[in-house]
XYZ file of C-alpha atoms in Angstrom:
213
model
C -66.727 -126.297 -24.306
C -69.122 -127.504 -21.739
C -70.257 -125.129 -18.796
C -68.931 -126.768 -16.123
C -65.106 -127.255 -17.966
C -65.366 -123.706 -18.294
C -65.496 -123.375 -14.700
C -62.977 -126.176 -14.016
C -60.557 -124.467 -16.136
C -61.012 -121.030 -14.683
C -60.914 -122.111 -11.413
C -57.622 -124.689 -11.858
C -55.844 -120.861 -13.251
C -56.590 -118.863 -10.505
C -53.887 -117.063 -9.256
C -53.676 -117.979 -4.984
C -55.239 -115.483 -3.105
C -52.691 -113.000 -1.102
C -53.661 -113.588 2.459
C -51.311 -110.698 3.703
C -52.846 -108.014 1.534
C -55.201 -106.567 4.124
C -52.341 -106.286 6.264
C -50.331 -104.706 3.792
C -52.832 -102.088 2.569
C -53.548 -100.880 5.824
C -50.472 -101.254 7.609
C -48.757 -98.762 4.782
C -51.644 -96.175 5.040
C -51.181 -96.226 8.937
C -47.261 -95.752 8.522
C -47.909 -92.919 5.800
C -50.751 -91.480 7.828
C -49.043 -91.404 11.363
C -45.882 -90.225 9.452
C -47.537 -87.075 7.797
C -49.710 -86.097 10.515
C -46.291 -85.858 12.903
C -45.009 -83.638 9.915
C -47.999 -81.422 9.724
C -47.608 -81.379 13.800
C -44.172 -80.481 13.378
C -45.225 -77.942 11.013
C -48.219 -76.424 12.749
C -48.035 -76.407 16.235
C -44.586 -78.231 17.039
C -44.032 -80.913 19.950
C -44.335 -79.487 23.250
C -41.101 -78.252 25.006
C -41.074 -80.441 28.144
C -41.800 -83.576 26.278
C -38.540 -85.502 27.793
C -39.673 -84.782 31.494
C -43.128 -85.652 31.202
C -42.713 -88.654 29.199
C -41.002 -90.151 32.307
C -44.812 -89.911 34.189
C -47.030 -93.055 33.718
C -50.148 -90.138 33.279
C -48.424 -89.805 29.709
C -48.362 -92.583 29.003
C -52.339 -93.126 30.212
C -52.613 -90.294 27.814
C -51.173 -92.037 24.917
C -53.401 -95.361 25.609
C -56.285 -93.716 24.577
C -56.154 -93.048 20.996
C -53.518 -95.777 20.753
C -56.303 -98.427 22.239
C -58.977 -96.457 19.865
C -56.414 -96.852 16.858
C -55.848 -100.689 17.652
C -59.615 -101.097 17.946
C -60.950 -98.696 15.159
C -58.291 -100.878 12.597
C -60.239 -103.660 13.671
C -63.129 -102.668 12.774
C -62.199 -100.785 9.545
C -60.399 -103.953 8.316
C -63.775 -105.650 8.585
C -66.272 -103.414 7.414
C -63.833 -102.872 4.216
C -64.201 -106.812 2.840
C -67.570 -107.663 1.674
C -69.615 -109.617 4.036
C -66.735 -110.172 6.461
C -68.374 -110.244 10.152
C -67.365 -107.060 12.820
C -68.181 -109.595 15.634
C -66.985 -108.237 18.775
C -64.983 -105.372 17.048
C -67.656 -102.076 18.645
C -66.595 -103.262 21.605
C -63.111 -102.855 21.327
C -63.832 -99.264 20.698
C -66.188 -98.637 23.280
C -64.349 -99.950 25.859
C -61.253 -97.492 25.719
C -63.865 -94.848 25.882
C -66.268 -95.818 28.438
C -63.084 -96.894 30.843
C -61.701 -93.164 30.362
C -64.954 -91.698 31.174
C -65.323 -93.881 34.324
C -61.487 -92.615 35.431
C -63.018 -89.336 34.501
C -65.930 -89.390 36.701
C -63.257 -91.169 39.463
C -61.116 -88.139 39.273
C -64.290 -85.315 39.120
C -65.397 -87.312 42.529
C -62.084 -87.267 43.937
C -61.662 -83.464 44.104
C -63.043 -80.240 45.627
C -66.484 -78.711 43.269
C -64.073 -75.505 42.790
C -61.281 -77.313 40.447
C -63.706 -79.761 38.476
C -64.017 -77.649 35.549
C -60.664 -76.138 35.336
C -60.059 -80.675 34.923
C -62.656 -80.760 32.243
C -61.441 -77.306 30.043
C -57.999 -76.852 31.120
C -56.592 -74.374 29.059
C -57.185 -75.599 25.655
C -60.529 -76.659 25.105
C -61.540 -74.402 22.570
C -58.532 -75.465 19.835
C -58.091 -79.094 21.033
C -60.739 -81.272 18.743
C -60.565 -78.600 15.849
C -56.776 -79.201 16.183
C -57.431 -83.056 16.120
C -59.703 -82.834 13.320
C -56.914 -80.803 11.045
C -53.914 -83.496 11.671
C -56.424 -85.983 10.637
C -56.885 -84.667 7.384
C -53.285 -86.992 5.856
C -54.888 -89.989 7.651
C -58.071 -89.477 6.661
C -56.949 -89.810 2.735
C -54.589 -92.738 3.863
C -57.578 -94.901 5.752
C -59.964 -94.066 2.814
C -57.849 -95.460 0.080
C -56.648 -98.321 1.686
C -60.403 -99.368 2.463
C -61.321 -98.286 -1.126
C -58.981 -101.160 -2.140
C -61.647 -104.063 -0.797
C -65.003 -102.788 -2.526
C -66.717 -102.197 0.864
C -70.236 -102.528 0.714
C -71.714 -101.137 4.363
C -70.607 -97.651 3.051
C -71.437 -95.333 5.822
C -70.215 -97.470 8.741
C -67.066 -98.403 6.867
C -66.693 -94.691 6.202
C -67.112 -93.931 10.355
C -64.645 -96.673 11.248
C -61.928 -94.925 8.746
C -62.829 -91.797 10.271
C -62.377 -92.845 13.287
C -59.190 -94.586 12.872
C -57.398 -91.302 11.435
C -58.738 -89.428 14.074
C -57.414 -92.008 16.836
C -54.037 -91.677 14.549
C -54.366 -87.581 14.302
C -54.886 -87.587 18.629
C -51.940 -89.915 19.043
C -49.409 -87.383 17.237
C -51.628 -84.832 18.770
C -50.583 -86.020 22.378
C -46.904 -85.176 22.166
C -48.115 -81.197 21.639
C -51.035 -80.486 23.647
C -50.065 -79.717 27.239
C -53.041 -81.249 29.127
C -52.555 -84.051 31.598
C -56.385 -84.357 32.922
C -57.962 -87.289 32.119
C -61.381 -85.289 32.168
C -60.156 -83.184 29.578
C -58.952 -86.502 27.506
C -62.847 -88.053 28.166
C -64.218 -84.896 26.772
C -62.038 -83.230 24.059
C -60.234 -85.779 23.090
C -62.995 -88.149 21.937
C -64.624 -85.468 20.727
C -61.788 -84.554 18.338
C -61.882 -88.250 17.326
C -65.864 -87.824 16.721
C -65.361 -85.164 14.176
C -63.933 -87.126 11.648
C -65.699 -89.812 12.460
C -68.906 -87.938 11.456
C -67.130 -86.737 8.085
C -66.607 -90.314 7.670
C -69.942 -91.574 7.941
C -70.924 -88.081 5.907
C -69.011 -88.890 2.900
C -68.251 -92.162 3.311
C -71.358 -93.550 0.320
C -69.476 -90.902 -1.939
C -65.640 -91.573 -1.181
C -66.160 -95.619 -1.203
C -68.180 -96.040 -3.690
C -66.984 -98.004 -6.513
C-alpha cells in the first residue's frame, strides 16, 4: 500500500471530532469544584448567619461580581492555554479588567472618606485569615481545574498552570463570599485578589510538574 492510500484510508476512518468536549471537561470540574468547596465551607467555617438580609443589598451582590467576573474570565483563558496552539487573544484582559475596575472603586471609596476610617476599609476585621482561608477552599478546585486541563496536552505549562490556579481560586472566593462578613470594597481589592493570587502562584509553581504529559 502506497503512502498516500495509507493516509486516505486513515483519514476517511477518523472518528468526528467532539466539538463539545472542552465544554464538557471543564464545565464538570467547575460543577464538582464549586460543589466541594461549598462543602468544605460548610464544613470549616459555615455560611454567615445574616446571609438572607444582606443578600437583599446590591453591595453583595458587587461582592459576588468579583470572583464571579474573575471565574468567567480565568475559564477563558484556561480553556485556551489547555489546547495546543489555540490563541488567548483578548482573554488577559478579561481578567484584568474585573481587577483593575475594583481597585479604581477602591481608590473611589478611600477618597470618599475621612483619613481616620481608610484602613479600618482596607483590614476590616479579617484580614489576617481571609486569603489563607481562600487559598484552603481552593484546594477541591484546584485538583478539579488541573485535571480537566490535563485532558488537552497543554503545552505553555506554567501559564496554563496560573490560569487553573486562578480559576479555582476565583471559584474558592465565590463560595468564600457567602461566609466572610466584609462588605468594603477596599478590603475585596486587597484580600480578596490576593487570596486568588495564592493559588495562582502554586499554579504557575507546579504547573510544568502537574501538566506534564
Amino acid at each position: 500500500m502506497k503512502t498516500d492510500e495509507l493516509i486516505n484510508m486513515l483519514a476517511n476512518h477518523a472518528p468526528p471530532v467532539d466539538r463539545q468536549i472542552v465544554a464538557r471537561r471543564f464545565g464538570t470540574a467547575l460543577v464538582i469544584g464549586l460543589v466541594l468547596a461549598l462543602l468544605l465551607l460548610l464544613t470549616v467555617f459555615g455560611i454567615r448567619p445574616d446571609i438572607g438580609q444582606v443578600a437583599t443589598t446590591p453591595l453583595f451582590w458587587a461582592k459576588l461580581a468579583l470572583p464571579a467576573s474573575l471565574l468567567a474570565g480565568a475559564l477563558l483563558v484556561t480553556t485556551r492555554l489547555a489546547r495546543p496552539g489555540a490563541p488567548v487573544g483578548n482573554g488577559w484582559a478579561t481578567v484584568a479588567l474585573p481587577v483593575i475596575a475594583v481597585w479604581l472603586a477602591a481608590l473611589g471609596l478611600l477618597l470618599s472618606v475621612s483619613a481616620n476610617i481608610r484602613w479600618a476599609l482596607i483590614f476590616g476585621e479579617t484580614w489576617r485569615v481571609c486569603p489563607l482561608n481562600i487559598a484552603l477552599l481552593s484546594i477541591p478546585t484546584f485538583a478539579c481545574v488541573f485535571w480537566a486541563i490535563r485532558g488537552f496536552a497543554p503545552t505553555r505549562l506554567r501559564l496554563a498552570g496560573a490560569a487553573g490556579g486562578l480559576l479555582a481560586g476565583s471559584m474558592a472566593t465565590l463560595a468564600y463570599s457567602l461566609h466572610c462578613p466584609e462588605m468594603s470594597v477596599a478590603f475585596w481589592a486587597v484580600w480578596y485578589v490576593l487570596g486568588m493570587l495564592i493559588p495562582t502562584a502554586v499554579g504557575a509553581l507546579l504547573g510544568p510538574r502537574l501538566l506534564r504529559w
